[in-house]
mmCIF file with all atom_site columns, C-alpha atoms in Angstrom:
data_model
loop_
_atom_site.group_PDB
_atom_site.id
_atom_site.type_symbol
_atom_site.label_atom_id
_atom_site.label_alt_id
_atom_site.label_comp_id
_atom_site.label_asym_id
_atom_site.label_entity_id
_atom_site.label_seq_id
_atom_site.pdbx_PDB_ins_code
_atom_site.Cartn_x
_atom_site.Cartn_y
_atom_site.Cartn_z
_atom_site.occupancy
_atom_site.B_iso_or_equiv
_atom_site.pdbx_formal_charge
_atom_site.auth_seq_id
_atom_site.auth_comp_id
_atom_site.auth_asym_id
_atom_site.auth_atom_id
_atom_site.pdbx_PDB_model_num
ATOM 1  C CA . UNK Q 1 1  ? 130.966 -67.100 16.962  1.00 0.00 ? 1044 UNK Q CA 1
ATOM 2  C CA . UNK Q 1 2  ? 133.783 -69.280 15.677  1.00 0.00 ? 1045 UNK Q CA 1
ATOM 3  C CA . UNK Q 1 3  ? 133.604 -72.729 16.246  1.00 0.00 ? 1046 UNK Q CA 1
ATOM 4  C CA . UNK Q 1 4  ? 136.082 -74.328 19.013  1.00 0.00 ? 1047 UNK Q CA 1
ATOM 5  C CA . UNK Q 1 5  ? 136.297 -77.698 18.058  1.00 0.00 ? 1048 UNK Q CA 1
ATOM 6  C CA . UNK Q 1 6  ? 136.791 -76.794 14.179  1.00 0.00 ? 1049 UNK Q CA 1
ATOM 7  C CA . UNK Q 1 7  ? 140.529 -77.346 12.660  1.00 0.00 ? 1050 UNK Q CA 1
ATOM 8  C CA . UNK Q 1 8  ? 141.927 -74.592 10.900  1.00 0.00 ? 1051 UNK Q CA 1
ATOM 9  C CA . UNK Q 1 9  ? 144.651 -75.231 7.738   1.00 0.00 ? 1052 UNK Q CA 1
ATOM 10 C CA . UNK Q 1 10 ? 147.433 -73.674 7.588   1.00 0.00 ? 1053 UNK Q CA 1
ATOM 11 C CA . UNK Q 1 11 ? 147.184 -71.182 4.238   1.00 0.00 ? 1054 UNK Q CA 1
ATOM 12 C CA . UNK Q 1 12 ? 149.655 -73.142 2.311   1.00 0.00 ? 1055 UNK Q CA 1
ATOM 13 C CA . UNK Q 1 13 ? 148.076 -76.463 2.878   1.00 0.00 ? 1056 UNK Q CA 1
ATOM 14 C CA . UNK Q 1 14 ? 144.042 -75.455 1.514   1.00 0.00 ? 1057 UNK Q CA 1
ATOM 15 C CA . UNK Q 1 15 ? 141.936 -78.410 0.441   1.00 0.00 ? 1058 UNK Q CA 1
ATOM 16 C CA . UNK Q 1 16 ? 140.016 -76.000 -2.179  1.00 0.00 ? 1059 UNK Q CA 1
ATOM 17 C CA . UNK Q 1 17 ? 141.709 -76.121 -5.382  1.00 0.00 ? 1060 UNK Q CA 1
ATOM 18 C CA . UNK Q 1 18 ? 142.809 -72.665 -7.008  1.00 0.00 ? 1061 UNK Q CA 1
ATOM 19 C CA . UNK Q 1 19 ? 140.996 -71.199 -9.855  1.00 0.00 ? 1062 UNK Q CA 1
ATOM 20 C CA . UNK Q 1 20 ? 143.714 -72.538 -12.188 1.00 0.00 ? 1063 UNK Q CA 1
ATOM 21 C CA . UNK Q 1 21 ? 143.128 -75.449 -10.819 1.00 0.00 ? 1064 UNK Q CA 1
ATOM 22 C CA . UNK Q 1 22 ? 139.122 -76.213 -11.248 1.00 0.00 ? 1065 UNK Q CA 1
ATOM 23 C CA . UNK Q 1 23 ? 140.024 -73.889 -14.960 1.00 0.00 ? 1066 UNK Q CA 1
ATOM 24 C CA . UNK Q 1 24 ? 142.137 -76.625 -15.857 1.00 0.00 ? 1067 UNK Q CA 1
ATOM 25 C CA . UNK Q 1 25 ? 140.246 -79.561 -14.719 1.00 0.00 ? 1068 UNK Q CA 1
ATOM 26 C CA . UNK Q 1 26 ? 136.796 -78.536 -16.510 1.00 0.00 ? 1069 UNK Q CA 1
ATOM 27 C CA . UNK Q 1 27 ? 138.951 -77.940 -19.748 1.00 0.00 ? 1070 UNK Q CA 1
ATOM 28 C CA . UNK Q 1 28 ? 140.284 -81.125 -20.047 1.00 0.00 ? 1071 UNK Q CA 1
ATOM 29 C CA . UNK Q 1 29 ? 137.185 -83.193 -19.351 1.00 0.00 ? 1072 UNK Q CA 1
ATOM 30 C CA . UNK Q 1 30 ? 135.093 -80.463 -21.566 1.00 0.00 ? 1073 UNK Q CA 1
ATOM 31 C CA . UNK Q 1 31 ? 138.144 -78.435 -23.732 1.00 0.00 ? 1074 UNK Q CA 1
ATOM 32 C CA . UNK Q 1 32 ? 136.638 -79.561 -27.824 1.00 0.00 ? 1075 UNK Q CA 1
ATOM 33 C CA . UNK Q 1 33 ? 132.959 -78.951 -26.380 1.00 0.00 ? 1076 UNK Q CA 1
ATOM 34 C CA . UNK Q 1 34 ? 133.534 -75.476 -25.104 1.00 0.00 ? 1077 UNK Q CA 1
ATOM 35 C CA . UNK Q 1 35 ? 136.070 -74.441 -28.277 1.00 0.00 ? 1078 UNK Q CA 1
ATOM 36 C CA . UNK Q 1 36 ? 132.798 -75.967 -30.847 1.00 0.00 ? 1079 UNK Q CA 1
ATOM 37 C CA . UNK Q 1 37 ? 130.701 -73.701 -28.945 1.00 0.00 ? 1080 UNK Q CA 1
ATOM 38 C CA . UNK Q 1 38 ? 132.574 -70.611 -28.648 1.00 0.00 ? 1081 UNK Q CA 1
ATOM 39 C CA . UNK Q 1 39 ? 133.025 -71.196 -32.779 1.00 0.00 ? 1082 UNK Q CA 1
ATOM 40 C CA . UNK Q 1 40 ? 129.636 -71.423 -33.504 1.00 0.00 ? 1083 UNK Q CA 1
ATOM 41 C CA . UNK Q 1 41 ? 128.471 -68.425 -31.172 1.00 0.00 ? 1084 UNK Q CA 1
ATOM 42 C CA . UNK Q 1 42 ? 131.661 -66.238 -33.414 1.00 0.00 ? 1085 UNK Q CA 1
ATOM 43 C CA . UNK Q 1 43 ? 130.433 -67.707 -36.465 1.00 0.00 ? 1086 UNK Q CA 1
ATOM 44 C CA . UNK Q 1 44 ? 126.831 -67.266 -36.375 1.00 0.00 ? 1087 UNK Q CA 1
ATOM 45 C CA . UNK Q 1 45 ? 127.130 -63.287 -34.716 1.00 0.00 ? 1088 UNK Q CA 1
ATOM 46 C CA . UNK Q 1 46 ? 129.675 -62.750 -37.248 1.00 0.00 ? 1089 UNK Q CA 1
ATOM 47 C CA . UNK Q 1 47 ? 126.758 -63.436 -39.949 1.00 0.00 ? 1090 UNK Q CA 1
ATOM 48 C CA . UNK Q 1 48 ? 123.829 -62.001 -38.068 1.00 0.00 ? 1091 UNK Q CA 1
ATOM 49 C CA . UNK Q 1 49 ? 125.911 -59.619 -38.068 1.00 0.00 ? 1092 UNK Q CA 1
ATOM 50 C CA . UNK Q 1 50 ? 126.903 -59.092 -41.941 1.00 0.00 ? 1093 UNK Q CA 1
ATOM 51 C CA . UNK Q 1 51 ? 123.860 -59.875 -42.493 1.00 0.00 ? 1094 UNK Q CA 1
ATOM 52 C CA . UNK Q 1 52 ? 121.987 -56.822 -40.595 1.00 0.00 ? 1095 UNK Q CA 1
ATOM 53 C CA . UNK Q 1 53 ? 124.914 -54.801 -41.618 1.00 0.00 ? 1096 UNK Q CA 1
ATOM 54 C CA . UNK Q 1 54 ? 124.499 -55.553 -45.465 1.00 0.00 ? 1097 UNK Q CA 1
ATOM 55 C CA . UNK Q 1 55 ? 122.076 -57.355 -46.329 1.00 0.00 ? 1098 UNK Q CA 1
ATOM 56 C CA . UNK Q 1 56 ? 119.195 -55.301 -44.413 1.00 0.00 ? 1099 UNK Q CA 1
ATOM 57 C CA . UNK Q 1 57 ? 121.117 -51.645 -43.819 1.00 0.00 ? 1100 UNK Q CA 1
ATOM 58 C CA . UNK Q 1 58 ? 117.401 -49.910 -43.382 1.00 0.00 ? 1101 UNK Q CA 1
ATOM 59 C CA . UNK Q 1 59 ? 116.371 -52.586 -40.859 1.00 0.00 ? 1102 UNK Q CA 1
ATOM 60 C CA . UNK Q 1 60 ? 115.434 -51.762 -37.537 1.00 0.00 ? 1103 UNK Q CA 1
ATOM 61 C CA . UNK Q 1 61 ? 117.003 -52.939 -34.678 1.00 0.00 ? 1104 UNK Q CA 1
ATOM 62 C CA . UNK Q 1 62 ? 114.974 -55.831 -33.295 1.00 0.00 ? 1105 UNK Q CA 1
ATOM 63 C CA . UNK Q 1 63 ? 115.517 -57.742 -36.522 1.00 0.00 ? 1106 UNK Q CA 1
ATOM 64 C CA . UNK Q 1 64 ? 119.529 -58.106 -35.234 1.00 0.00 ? 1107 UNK Q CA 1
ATOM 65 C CA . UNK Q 1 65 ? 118.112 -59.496 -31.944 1.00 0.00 ? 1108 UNK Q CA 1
ATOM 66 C CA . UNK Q 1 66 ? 115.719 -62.265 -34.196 1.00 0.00 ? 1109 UNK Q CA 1
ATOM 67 C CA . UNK Q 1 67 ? 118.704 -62.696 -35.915 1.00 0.00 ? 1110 UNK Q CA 1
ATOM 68 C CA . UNK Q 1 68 ? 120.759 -63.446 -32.533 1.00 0.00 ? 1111 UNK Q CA 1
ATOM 69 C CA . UNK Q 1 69 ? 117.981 -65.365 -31.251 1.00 0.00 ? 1112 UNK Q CA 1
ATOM 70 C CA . UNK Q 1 70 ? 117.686 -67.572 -34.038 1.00 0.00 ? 1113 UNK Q CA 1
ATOM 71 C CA . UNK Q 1 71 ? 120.924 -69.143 -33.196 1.00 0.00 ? 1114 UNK Q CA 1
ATOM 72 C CA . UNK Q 1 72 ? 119.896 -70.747 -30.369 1.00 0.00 ? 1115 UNK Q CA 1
ATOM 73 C CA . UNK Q 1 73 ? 117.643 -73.057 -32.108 1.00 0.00 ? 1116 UNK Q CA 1
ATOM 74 C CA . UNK Q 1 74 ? 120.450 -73.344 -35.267 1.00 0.00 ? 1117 UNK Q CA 1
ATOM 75 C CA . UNK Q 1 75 ? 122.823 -74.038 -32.349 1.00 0.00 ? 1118 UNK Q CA 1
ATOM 76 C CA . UNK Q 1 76 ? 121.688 -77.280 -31.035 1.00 0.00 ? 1119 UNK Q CA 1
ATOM 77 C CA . UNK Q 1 77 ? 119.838 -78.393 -34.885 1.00 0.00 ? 1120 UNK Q CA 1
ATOM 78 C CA . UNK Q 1 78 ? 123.246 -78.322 -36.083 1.00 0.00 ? 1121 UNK Q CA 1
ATOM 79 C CA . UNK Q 1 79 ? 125.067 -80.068 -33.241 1.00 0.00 ? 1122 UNK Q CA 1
ATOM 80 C CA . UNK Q 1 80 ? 121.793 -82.922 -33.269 1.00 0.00 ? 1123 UNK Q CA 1
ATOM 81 C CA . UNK Q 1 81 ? 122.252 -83.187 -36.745 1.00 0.00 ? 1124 UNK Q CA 1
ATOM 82 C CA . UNK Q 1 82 ? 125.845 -83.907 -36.716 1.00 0.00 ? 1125 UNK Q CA 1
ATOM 83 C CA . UNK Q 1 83 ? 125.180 -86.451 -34.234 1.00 0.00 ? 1126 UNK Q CA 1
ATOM 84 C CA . UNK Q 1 84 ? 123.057 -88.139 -35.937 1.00 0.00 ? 1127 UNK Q CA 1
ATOM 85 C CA . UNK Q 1 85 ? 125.129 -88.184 -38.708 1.00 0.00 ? 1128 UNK Q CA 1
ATOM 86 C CA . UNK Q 1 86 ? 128.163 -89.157 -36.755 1.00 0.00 ? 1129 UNK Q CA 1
ATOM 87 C CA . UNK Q 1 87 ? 125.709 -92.056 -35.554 1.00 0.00 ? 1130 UNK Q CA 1
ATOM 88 C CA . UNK Q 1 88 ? 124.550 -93.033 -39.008 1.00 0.00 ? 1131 UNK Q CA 1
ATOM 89 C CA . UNK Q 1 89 ? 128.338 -92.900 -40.310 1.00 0.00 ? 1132 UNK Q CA 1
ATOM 90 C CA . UNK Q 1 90 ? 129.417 -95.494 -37.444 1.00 0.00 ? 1133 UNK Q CA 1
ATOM 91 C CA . UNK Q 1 91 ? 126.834 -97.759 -38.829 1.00 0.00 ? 1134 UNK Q CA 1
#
């Protein structure tokens, strides 16, 4: 049952932002974070991939998922590392 003291909006005047809207907003406060990320993740499956593809043709399958696995701890060593370094560089 709807409730009778609540105010409705009129369509054209919402209070939720659109999904352009919030798509916009969390790219600007997090746009060079998200593009690093998404480079790393086409990076390192790009040579997981070559790798499995290549380097171990007669491989069975699971060793591709180690492979994609594996990035997740490369992932943040990398991006630690290069903090630190940034860190160490500022000194």
């Amino acid at each position: 049952m709807p409730d009778p003291d609540a105010v409705e909006t009129p369509d054209d005047q919402q209070t939720d932002p659109s999904v352009a809207d919030r798509a916009r907003h969390v790219l600007s406060e997090n746009g060079t974070g998200m593009l690093q990320d998404l480079l790393f993740a086409v990076v390192w499956v790009g040579v997981a991939s070559a790798l499995y593809n290549v380097a171990f043709p007669t491989a069975p399958q699971w060793v591709l998922y180690m492979f994609m696995v594996a990035g997740i701890p490369a992932y943040f060593g990398f991006f630690i590392s290069l903090e630190i370094a940034k860190e160490q560089s500022d000194r």
